[in-house]
mmCIF file of N, CA, C and O in Angstrom:
data_model
loop_
_atom_site.group_PDB
_atom_site.id
_atom_site.type_symbol
_atom_site.label_atom_id
_atom_site.label_comp_id
_atom_site.label_asym_id
_atom_site.label_seq_id
_atom_site.Cartn_x
_atom_site.Cartn_y
_atom_site.Cartn_z
ATOM 1 N N MET A 293 139.199 87.398 -13.533
ATOM 2 C CA MET A 293 139.796 87.682 -14.705
ATOM 3 C C MET A 293 139.998 88.737 -15.091
ATOM 4 O O MET A 293 138.623 89.114 -16.322
ATOM 5 N N GLU A 294 140.644 89.852 -15.053
ATOM 6 C CA GLU A 294 140.496 90.987 -16.694
ATOM 7 C C GLU A 294 141.557 90.548 -17.832
ATOM 8 O O GLU A 294 142.579 90.216 -17.510
ATOM 9 N N TYR A 295 140.933 90.292 -18.375
ATOM 10 C CA TYR A 295 140.898 89.723 -20.145
ATOM 11 C C TYR A 295 141.495 91.463 -20.755
ATOM 12 O O TYR A 295 142.435 90.938 -22.179
ATOM 13 N N SER A 296 141.201 93.268 -20.361
ATOM 14 C CA SER A 296 140.573 93.567 -21.490
ATOM 15 C C SER A 296 141.831 94.340 -21.902
ATOM 16 O O SER A 296 142.440 94.561 -23.257
ATOM 17 N N GLU A 297 143.326 93.793 -21.050
ATOM 18 C CA GLU A 297 144.733 94.422 -21.476
ATOM 19 C C GLU A 297 145.281 93.683 -22.213
ATOM 20 O O GLU A 297 146.998 93.722 -22.146
ATOM 21 N N MET A 298 144.924 92.514 -22.518
ATOM 22 C CA MET A 298 145.841 91.292 -22.695
ATOM 23 C C MET A 298 146.237 91.424 -24.080
ATOM 24 O O MET A 298 145.174 91.589 -24.862
ATOM 25 N N ASN A 299 147.101 91.066 -24.697
ATOM 26 C CA ASN A 299 147.130 90.920 -26.377
ATOM 27 C C ASN A 299 147.803 90.189 -26.564
ATOM 28 O O ASN A 299 149.277 90.229 -25.670
ATOM 29 N N ILE A 300 147.815 89.253 -27.242
ATOM 30 C CA ILE A 300 148.675 87.625 -27.902
ATOM 31 C C ILE A 300 147.959 87.613 -29.167
ATOM 32 O O ILE A 300 147.414 88.002 -30.174
ATOM 33 N N ASN A 301 149.817 87.523 -29.918
ATOM 34 C CA ASN A 301 149.159 87.240 -30.994
ATOM 35 C C ASN A 301 148.874 85.525 -31.574
ATOM 36 O O ASN A 301 149.134 84.887 -30.860
ATOM 37 N N ALA A 302 148.227 85.892 -32.567
ATOM 38 C CA ALA A 302 147.988 84.547 -33.136
ATOM 39 C C ALA A 302 147.743 84.186 -34.689
ATOM 40 O O ALA A 302 148.086 84.652 -35.439
ATOM 41 N N VAL A 303 147.622 83.033 -34.963
ATOM 42 C CA VAL A 303 147.641 82.632 -35.799
ATOM 43 C C VAL A 303 146.319 81.918 -36.571
ATOM 44 O O VAL A 303 145.829 81.324 -36.432
ATOM 45 N N PHE A 304 145.924 82.619 -37.896
ATOM 46 C CA PHE A 304 144.889 81.733 -38.637
ATOM 47 C C PHE A 304 145.253 81.579 -39.709
ATOM 48 O O PHE A 304 146.244 81.337 -40.259
ATOM 49 N N VAL A 305 144.715 80.240 -40.047
ATOM 50 C CA VAL A 305 145.239 79.160 -40.700
ATOM 51 C C VAL A 305 144.067 79.559 -42.564
ATOM 52 O O VAL A 305 143.223 78.680 -41.740
ATOM 53 N N GLU A 306 144.003 79.605 -43.662
ATOM 54 C CA GLU A 306 143.220 78.944 -44.494
ATOM 55 C C GLU A 306 142.919 77.797 -44.423
ATOM 56 O O GLU A 306 143.882 77.829 -44.911
ATOM 57 N N ASP A 307 141.238 77.095 -45.005
ATOM 58 C CA ASP A 307 141.381 75.738 -45.147
ATOM 59 C C ASP A 307 140.710 76.193 -46.968
ATOM 60 O O ASP A 307 140.329 76.500 -46.321
ATOM 61 N N PRO A 308 141.681 74.728 -47.583
ATOM 62 C CA PRO A 308 141.725 75.858 -48.728
ATOM 63 C C PRO A 308 140.109 74.747 -49.314
ATOM 64 O O PRO A 308 139.487 75.772 -50.437
ATOM 65 N N GLU A 309 139.273 74.169 -48.380
ATOM 66 C CA GLU A 309 137.823 73.542 -48.815
ATOM 67 C C GLU A 309 136.742 75.167 -47.985
ATOM 68 O O GLU A 309 135.844 74.341 -47.954
ATOM 69 N N GLY A 310 137.288 75.017 -47.260
ATOM 70 C CA GLY A 310 136.997 76.898 -46.664
ATOM 71 C C GLY A 310 136.836 76.799 -44.837
ATOM 72 O O GLY A 310 137.395 75.394 -44.575
ATOM 73 N N GLY A 311 136.423 77.974 -44.189
ATOM 74 C CA GLY A 311 136.822 78.304 -43.167
ATOM 75 C C GLY A 311 138.308 78.371 -42.419
ATOM 76 O O GLY A 311 139.603 78.747 -43.586
ATOM 77 N N TYR A 312 138.337 78.651 -41.000
ATOM 78 C CA TYR A 312 139.769 79.238 -41.060
ATOM 79 C C TYR A 312 139.876 78.068 -39.524
ATOM 80 O O TYR A 312 139.226 78.154 -38.709
ATOM 81 N N SER A 313 141.049 77.718 -39.771
ATOM 82 C CA SER A 313 141.418 77.139 -38.014
ATOM 83 C C SER A 313 142.840 77.938 -37.595
ATOM 84 O O SER A 313 142.794 79.248 -38.080
ATOM 85 N N ALA A 314 142.956 78.239 -36.124
ATOM 86 C CA ALA A 314 143.558 79.247 -35.289
ATOM 87 C C ALA A 314 143.635 78.330 -34.187
ATOM 88 O O ALA A 314 143.717 76.942 -33.717
ATOM 89 N N TYR A 315 145.432 79.083 -33.703
ATOM 90 C CA TYR A 315 145.813 78.480 -32.168
ATOM 91 C C TYR A 315 146.322 79.847 -31.915
ATOM 92 O O TYR A 315 146.828 80.618 -32.397
ATOM 93 N N ILE A 316 146.322 79.620 -30.802
ATOM 94 C CA ILE A 316 147.448 80.720 -30.120
ATOM 95 C C ILE A 316 149.047 80.179 -30.308
ATOM 96 O O ILE A 316 149.278 79.183 -29.592
ATOM 97 N N GLU A 317 150.343 80.295 -30.286
ATOM 98 C CA GLU A 317 151.197 79.729 -30.579
ATOM 99 C C GLU A 317 151.960 80.148 -28.795
ATOM 100 O O GLU A 317 151.551 81.234 -28.194
ATOM 101 N N GLY A 318 152.221 79.069 -28.465
ATOM 102 C CA GLY A 318 153.108 78.925 -27.126
ATOM 103 C C GLY A 318 152.392 78.829 -25.584
ATOM 104 O O GLY A 318 152.779 78.438 -24.663
ATOM 105 N N ILE A 319 150.903 78.292 -26.372
ATOM 106 C CA ILE A 319 149.619 78.228 -25.485
ATOM 107 C C ILE A 319 149.391 77.572 -25.457
ATOM 108 O O ILE A 319 147.837 77.533 -25.961
ATOM 109 N N PRO A 320 149.597 75.955 -24.862
ATOM 110 C CA PRO A 320 148.908 74.442 -25.165
ATOM 111 C C PRO A 320 147.092 74.779 -25.642
ATOM 112 O O PRO A 320 147.324 75.235 -23.375
ATOM 113 N N GLY A 321 146.790 74.110 -26.065
ATOM 114 C CA GLY A 321 145.320 73.889 -25.988
ATOM 115 C C GLY A 321 144.642 74.849 -26.946
ATOM 116 O O GLY A 321 142.831 74.810 -26.830
ATOM 117 N N VAL A 322 145.138 75.024 -26.902
ATOM 118 C CA VAL A 322 144.199 77.186 -27.126
ATOM 119 C C VAL A 322 144.081 77.258 -29.154
ATOM 120 O O VAL A 322 145.084 78.145 -29.315
ATOM 121 N N ASN A 323 143.295 76.729 -29.469
ATOM 122 C CA ASN A 323 142.505 76.645 -30.612
ATOM 123 C C ASN A 323 141.485 75.803 -31.285
ATOM 124 O O ASN A 323 141.266 75.379 -30.270
ATOM 125 N N THR A 324 140.846 76.449 -32.967
ATOM 126 C CA THR A 324 140.049 76.690 -32.185
ATOM 127 C C THR A 324 139.726 76.262 -34.535
ATOM 128 O O THR A 324 140.908 75.627 -34.685
ATOM 129 N N GLN A 325 137.936 76.876 -34.668
ATOM 130 C CA GLN A 325 137.861 76.877 -35.711
ATOM 131 C C GLN A 325 136.728 77.823 -36.277
ATOM 132 O O GLN A 325 136.002 77.914 -35.536
ATOM 133 N N GLY A 326 136.330 78.044 -37.378
ATOM 134 C CA GLY A 326 134.954 78.941 -38.427
ATOM 135 C C GLY A 326 135.047 79.524 -39.253
ATOM 136 O O GLY A 326 136.295 78.843 -39.878
ATOM 137 N N GLU A 327 133.712 79.743 -39.590
ATOM 138 C CA GLU A 327 133.740 79.474 -40.831
ATOM 139 C C GLU A 327 134.318 80.451 -42.011
ATOM 140 O O GLU A 327 134.391 79.827 -43.109
ATOM 141 N N THR A 328 134.990 81.527 -40.336
ATOM 142 C CA THR A 328 133.956 83.317 -41.531
ATOM 143 C C THR A 328 135.692 82.965 -40.369
ATOM 144 O O THR A 328 136.593 82.866 -39.556
ATOM 145 N N LEU A 329 136.110 84.269 -40.440
ATOM 146 C CA LEU A 329 137.566 84.481 -40.564
ATOM 147 C C LEU A 329 137.166 85.143 -38.783
ATOM 148 O O LEU A 329 137.949 84.577 -37.689
ATOM 149 N N GLU A 330 136.398 86.008 -39.129
ATOM 150 C CA GLU A 330 135.408 86.734 -37.453
ATOM 151 C C GLU A 330 135.198 85.677 -36.686
ATOM 152 O O GLU A 330 135.211 85.452 -35.079
ATOM 153 N N GLU A 331 134.046 84.869 -37.318
ATOM 154 C CA GLU A 331 133.882 83.455 -36.269
ATOM 155 C C GLU A 331 135.259 82.532 -35.239
ATOM 156 O O GLU A 331 134.774 82.841 -34.250
ATOM 157 N N ALA A 332 136.637 82.074 -36.231
ATOM 158 C CA ALA A 332 137.439 81.475 -35.836
ATOM 159 C C ALA A 332 138.203 82.351 -34.779
ATOM 160 O O ALA A 332 138.880 82.314 -33.712
ATOM 161 N N ARG A 333 137.846 83.755 -34.948
ATOM 162 C CA ARG A 333 138.889 84.656 -34.239
ATOM 163 C C ARG A 333 137.756 85.254 -32.803
ATOM 164 O O ARG A 333 138.169 84.858 -31.259
ATOM 165 N N GLU A 334 136.908 85.009 -32.851
ATOM 166 C CA GLU A 334 135.929 84.652 -31.228
ATOM 167 C C GLU A 334 136.076 83.871 -30.590
ATOM 168 O O GLU A 334 135.862 84.056 -29.759
ATOM 169 N N ASN A 335 135.864 82.769 -32.051
ATOM 170 C CA ASN A 335 136.194 81.166 -30.613
ATOM 171 C C ASN A 335 137.001 80.822 -30.071
ATOM 172 O O ASN A 335 137.460 80.456 -29.546
ATOM 173 N N LEU A 336 138.600 81.812 -30.934
ATOM 174 C CA LEU A 336 140.246 81.823 -30.173
ATOM 175 C C LEU A 336 139.905 82.849 -28.147
ATOM 176 O O LEU A 336 140.045 81.866 -27.994
ATOM 177 N N LYS A 337 139.052 83.960 -29.241
ATOM 178 C CA LYS A 337 138.891 84.178 -27.332
ATOM 179 C C LYS A 337 138.367 83.353 -26.953
ATOM 180 O O LYS A 337 139.190 83.325 -25.703
ATOM 181 N N ASP A 338 136.896 83.251 -27.197
ATOM 182 C CA ASP A 338 136.366 82.230 -26.099
ATOM 183 C C ASP A 338 137.521 80.929 -25.572
ATOM 184 O O ASP A 338 137.125 81.210 -24.711
ATOM 185 N N ALA A 339 138.148 80.451 -26.252
ATOM 186 C CA ALA A 339 139.027 79.116 -25.999
ATOM 187 C C ALA A 339 140.041 79.715 -24.803
ATOM 188 O O ALA A 339 140.629 78.831 -23.851
ATOM 189 N N LEU A 340 140.844 80.684 -25.252
ATOM 190 C CA LEU A 340 141.449 81.155 -24.485
ATOM 191 C C LEU A 340 141.483 81.848 -23.684
ATOM 192 O O LEU A 340 141.842 81.674 -21.967
ATOM 193 N N LYS A 341 140.065 82.197 -23.108
ATOM 194 C CA LYS A 341 139.796 82.282 -22.037
ATOM 195 C C LYS A 341 139.552 81.543 -21.267
ATOM 196 O O LYS A 341 139.823 81.713 -20.501
ATOM 197 N N MET A 342 139.038 80.411 -21.844
ATOM 198 C CA MET A 342 138.621 78.947 -20.859
ATOM 199 C C MET A 342 139.715 78.479 -20.327
ATOM 200 O O MET A 342 139.766 77.692 -19.201
ATOM 201 N N VAL A 343 141.240 78.242 -21.517
ATOM 202 C CA VAL A 343 142.316 77.858 -21.172
ATOM 203 C C VAL A 343 142.381 78.194 -19.209
ATOM 204 O O VAL A 343 142.702 77.777 -19.294
ATOM 205 N N LEU A 344 142.634 79.928 -19.547
ATOM 206 C CA LEU A 344 143.095 80.681 -18.912
ATOM 207 C C LEU A 344 142.898 80.120 -16.807
ATOM 208 O O LEU A 344 143.055 80.590 -15.894
ATOM 209 N N GLU A 345 141.232 79.976 -17.783
ATOM 210 C CA GLU A 345 140.753 79.915 -15.837
ATOM 211 C C GLU A 345 140.580 78.623 -15.576
ATOM 212 O O GLU A 345 140.713 77.800 -14.436
ATOM 213 N N VAL A 346 141.094 77.973 -16.958
ATOM 214 C CA VAL A 346 141.184 76.388 -16.158
ATOM 215 C C VAL A 346 142.250 76.130 -15.818
ATOM 216 O O VAL A 346 142.689 76.308 -14.438
ATOM 217 N N ASN A 347 143.083 76.666 -16.346
ATOM 218 C CA ASN A 347 144.875 76.198 -15.696
ATOM 219 C C ASN A 347 144.672 77.222 -14.272
ATOM 220 O O ASN A 347 145.285 76.657 -12.814
ATOM 221 N N LYS A 348 143.466 78.012 -13.935
ATOM 222 C CA LYS A 348 143.717 79.244 -12.528
ATOM 223 C C LYS A 348 143.062 78.370 -11.474
ATOM 224 O O LYS A 348 143.419 78.707 -10.625
ATOM 225 N N GLU A 349 142.429 77.496 -11.883
ATOM 226 C CA GLU A 349 141.187 76.546 -10.973
ATOM 227 C C GLU A 349 142.444 75.905 -10.506
ATOM 228 O O GLU A 349 142.863 75.282 -9.633
ATOM 229 N N LEU A 350 142.900 74.764 -11.546
ATOM 230 C CA LEU A 350 144.173 74.391 -11.099
ATOM 231 C C LEU A 350 144.720 74.004 -10.123
ATOM 232 O O LEU A 350 145.661 74.050 -9.335
ATOM 233 N N SER A 351 145.027 75.796 -10.347
ATOM 234 C CA SER A 351 146.581 76.661 -10.200
ATOM 235 C C SER A 351 146.639 77.033 -8.323
ATOM 236 O O SER A 351 147.241 76.781 -7.524
ATOM 237 N N GLN A 352 144.625 77.144 -8.025
ATOM 238 C CA GLN A 352 144.369 77.517 -7.362
ATOM 239 C C GLN A 352 144.285 76.096 -6.001
ATOM 240 O O GLN A 352 144.678 75.974 -4.865
ATOM 241 N N LYS A 353 144.217 74.557 -7.225
ATOM 242 C CA LYS A 353 143.901 73.816 -6.823
ATOM 243 C C LYS A 353 145.494 73.161 -5.228
ATOM 244 O O LYS A 353 144.957 72.419 -4.686
ATOM 245 N N ARG A 354 145.874 73.159 -6.061
ATOM 246 C CA ARG A 354 147.365 72.332 -5.801
ATOM 247 C C ARG A 354 148.238 73.966 -4.675
ATOM 248 O O ARG A 354 149.485 73.372 -4.552
ATOM 249 N N LEU A 355 147.581 74.736 -4.349
ATOM 250 C CA LEU A 355 148.389 75.607 -2.820
ATOM 251 C C LEU A 355 147.525 74.976 -1.885
ATOM 252 O O LEU A 355 146.974 74.407 -1.428
ATOM 253 N N ASN A 356 148.875 74.815 -1.546
ATOM 254 C CA ASN A 356 148.991 74.184 -0.358
ATOM 255 C C ASN A 356 149.299 75.307 0.936
ATOM 256 O O ASN A 356 150.343 76.176 0.756
ATOM 257 N N PRO A 357 148.454 75.277 1.903
ATOM 258 C CA PRO A 357 148.160 76.674 2.778
ATOM 259 C C PRO A 357 149.195 76.692 3.630
ATOM 260 O O PRO A 357 149.445 77.286 4.261
ATOM 261 N N ASP A 358 149.838 75.234 3.671
ATOM 262 C CA ASP A 358 150.184 75.607 5.503
ATOM 263 C C ASP A 358 152.020 76.326 4.065
ATOM 264 O O ASP A 358 153.016 76.581 4.918
ATOM 265 N N ILE A 359 151.974 76.936 2.961
ATOM 266 C CA ILE A 359 152.458 77.214 2.452
ATOM 267 C C ILE A 359 153.060 78.943 2.103
ATOM 268 O O ILE A 359 151.592 78.733 1.731
ATOM 269 N N ILE A 360 153.699 79.471 2.355
ATOM 270 C CA ILE A 360 153.077 80.810 1.515
ATOM 271 C C ILE A 360 153.589 80.800 0.066
ATOM 272 O O ILE A 360 154.850 80.796 -0.194
ATOM 273 N N SER A 361 152.146 81.438 -0.481
ATOM 274 C CA SER A 361 151.923 82.408 -1.704
ATOM 275 C C SER A 361 152.094 83.662 -2.216
ATOM 276 O O SER A 361 150.610 84.421 -1.106
ATOM 277 N N ILE A 362 152.595 84.276 -3.282
ATOM 278 C CA ILE A 362 152.195 85.547 -3.659
ATOM 279 C C ILE A 362 152.060 85.324 -4.588
ATOM 280 O O ILE A 362 152.340 84.732 -6.290
ATOM 281 N N LYS A 363 150.842 85.812 -5.253
ATOM 282 C CA LYS A 363 150.171 86.161 -6.168
ATOM 283 C C LYS A 363 150.825 88.004 -6.289
ATOM 284 O O LYS A 363 149.774 88.877 -6.082
ATOM 285 N N GLU A 364 150.787 87.567 -7.719
ATOM 286 C CA GLU A 364 150.491 88.943 -8.499
ATOM 287 C C GLU A 364 150.717 89.003 -9.624
ATOM 288 O O GLU A 364 151.294 88.353 -10.817
ATOM 289 N N VAL A 365 150.540 90.712 -9.772
ATOM 290 C CA VAL A 365 150.417 91.073 -11.676
ATOM 291 C C VAL A 365 151.501 91.459 -12.647
ATOM 292 O O VAL A 365 152.035 91.622 -11.895
ATOM 293 N N ILE A 366 151.781 90.609 -13.333
ATOM 294 C CA ILE A 366 152.807 90.915 -14.135
ATOM 295 C C ILE A 366 152.365 91.871 -15.471
ATOM 296 O O ILE A 366 152.113 91.284 -15.979
ATOM 297 N N ASN A 367 153.501 92.357 -15.636
ATOM 298 C CA ASN A 367 152.913 93.649 -16.819
ATOM 299 C C ASN A 367 154.329 93.135 -17.768
ATOM 300 O O ASN A 367 155.187 92.908 -17.442
ATOM 301 N N LEU A 368 153.740 92.270 -18.999
ATOM 302 C CA LEU A 368 154.813 91.490 -19.792
ATOM 303 C C LEU A 368 156.098 92.695 -20.785
ATOM 304 O O LEU A 368 156.956 92.819 -21.418
ATOM 305 N N SER A 369 154.948 94.086 -21.049
ATOM 306 C CA SER A 369 155.560 95.000 -21.797
ATOM 307 C C SER A 369 156.792 95.832 -20.979
ATOM 308 O O SER A 369 157.735 96.363 -21.597
ATOM 309 N N ALA A 370 156.411 95.593 -19.684
ATOM 310 C CA ALA A 370 157.814 96.169 -19.375
ATOM 311 C C ALA A 370 159.481 95.745 -18.880
ATOM 312 O O ALA A 370 159.006 94.392 -18.819
#
């Protein structure tokens, strides 16, 4: 799956005791943390990729070969 064209808003929350937690609003399960903002950012990218890959695998398992399914790329900015 190609992710290079995808832009998603992320939320980073500084922990008063150190480090950051991070999540993406609207996509359950995409959350992480890091000691630095950069580490939290990279961890969040990894978490997003993992959630999208798992969702893709689960949707493929649910496809019924007897029913016509259409897969296409959509552009959210259009």
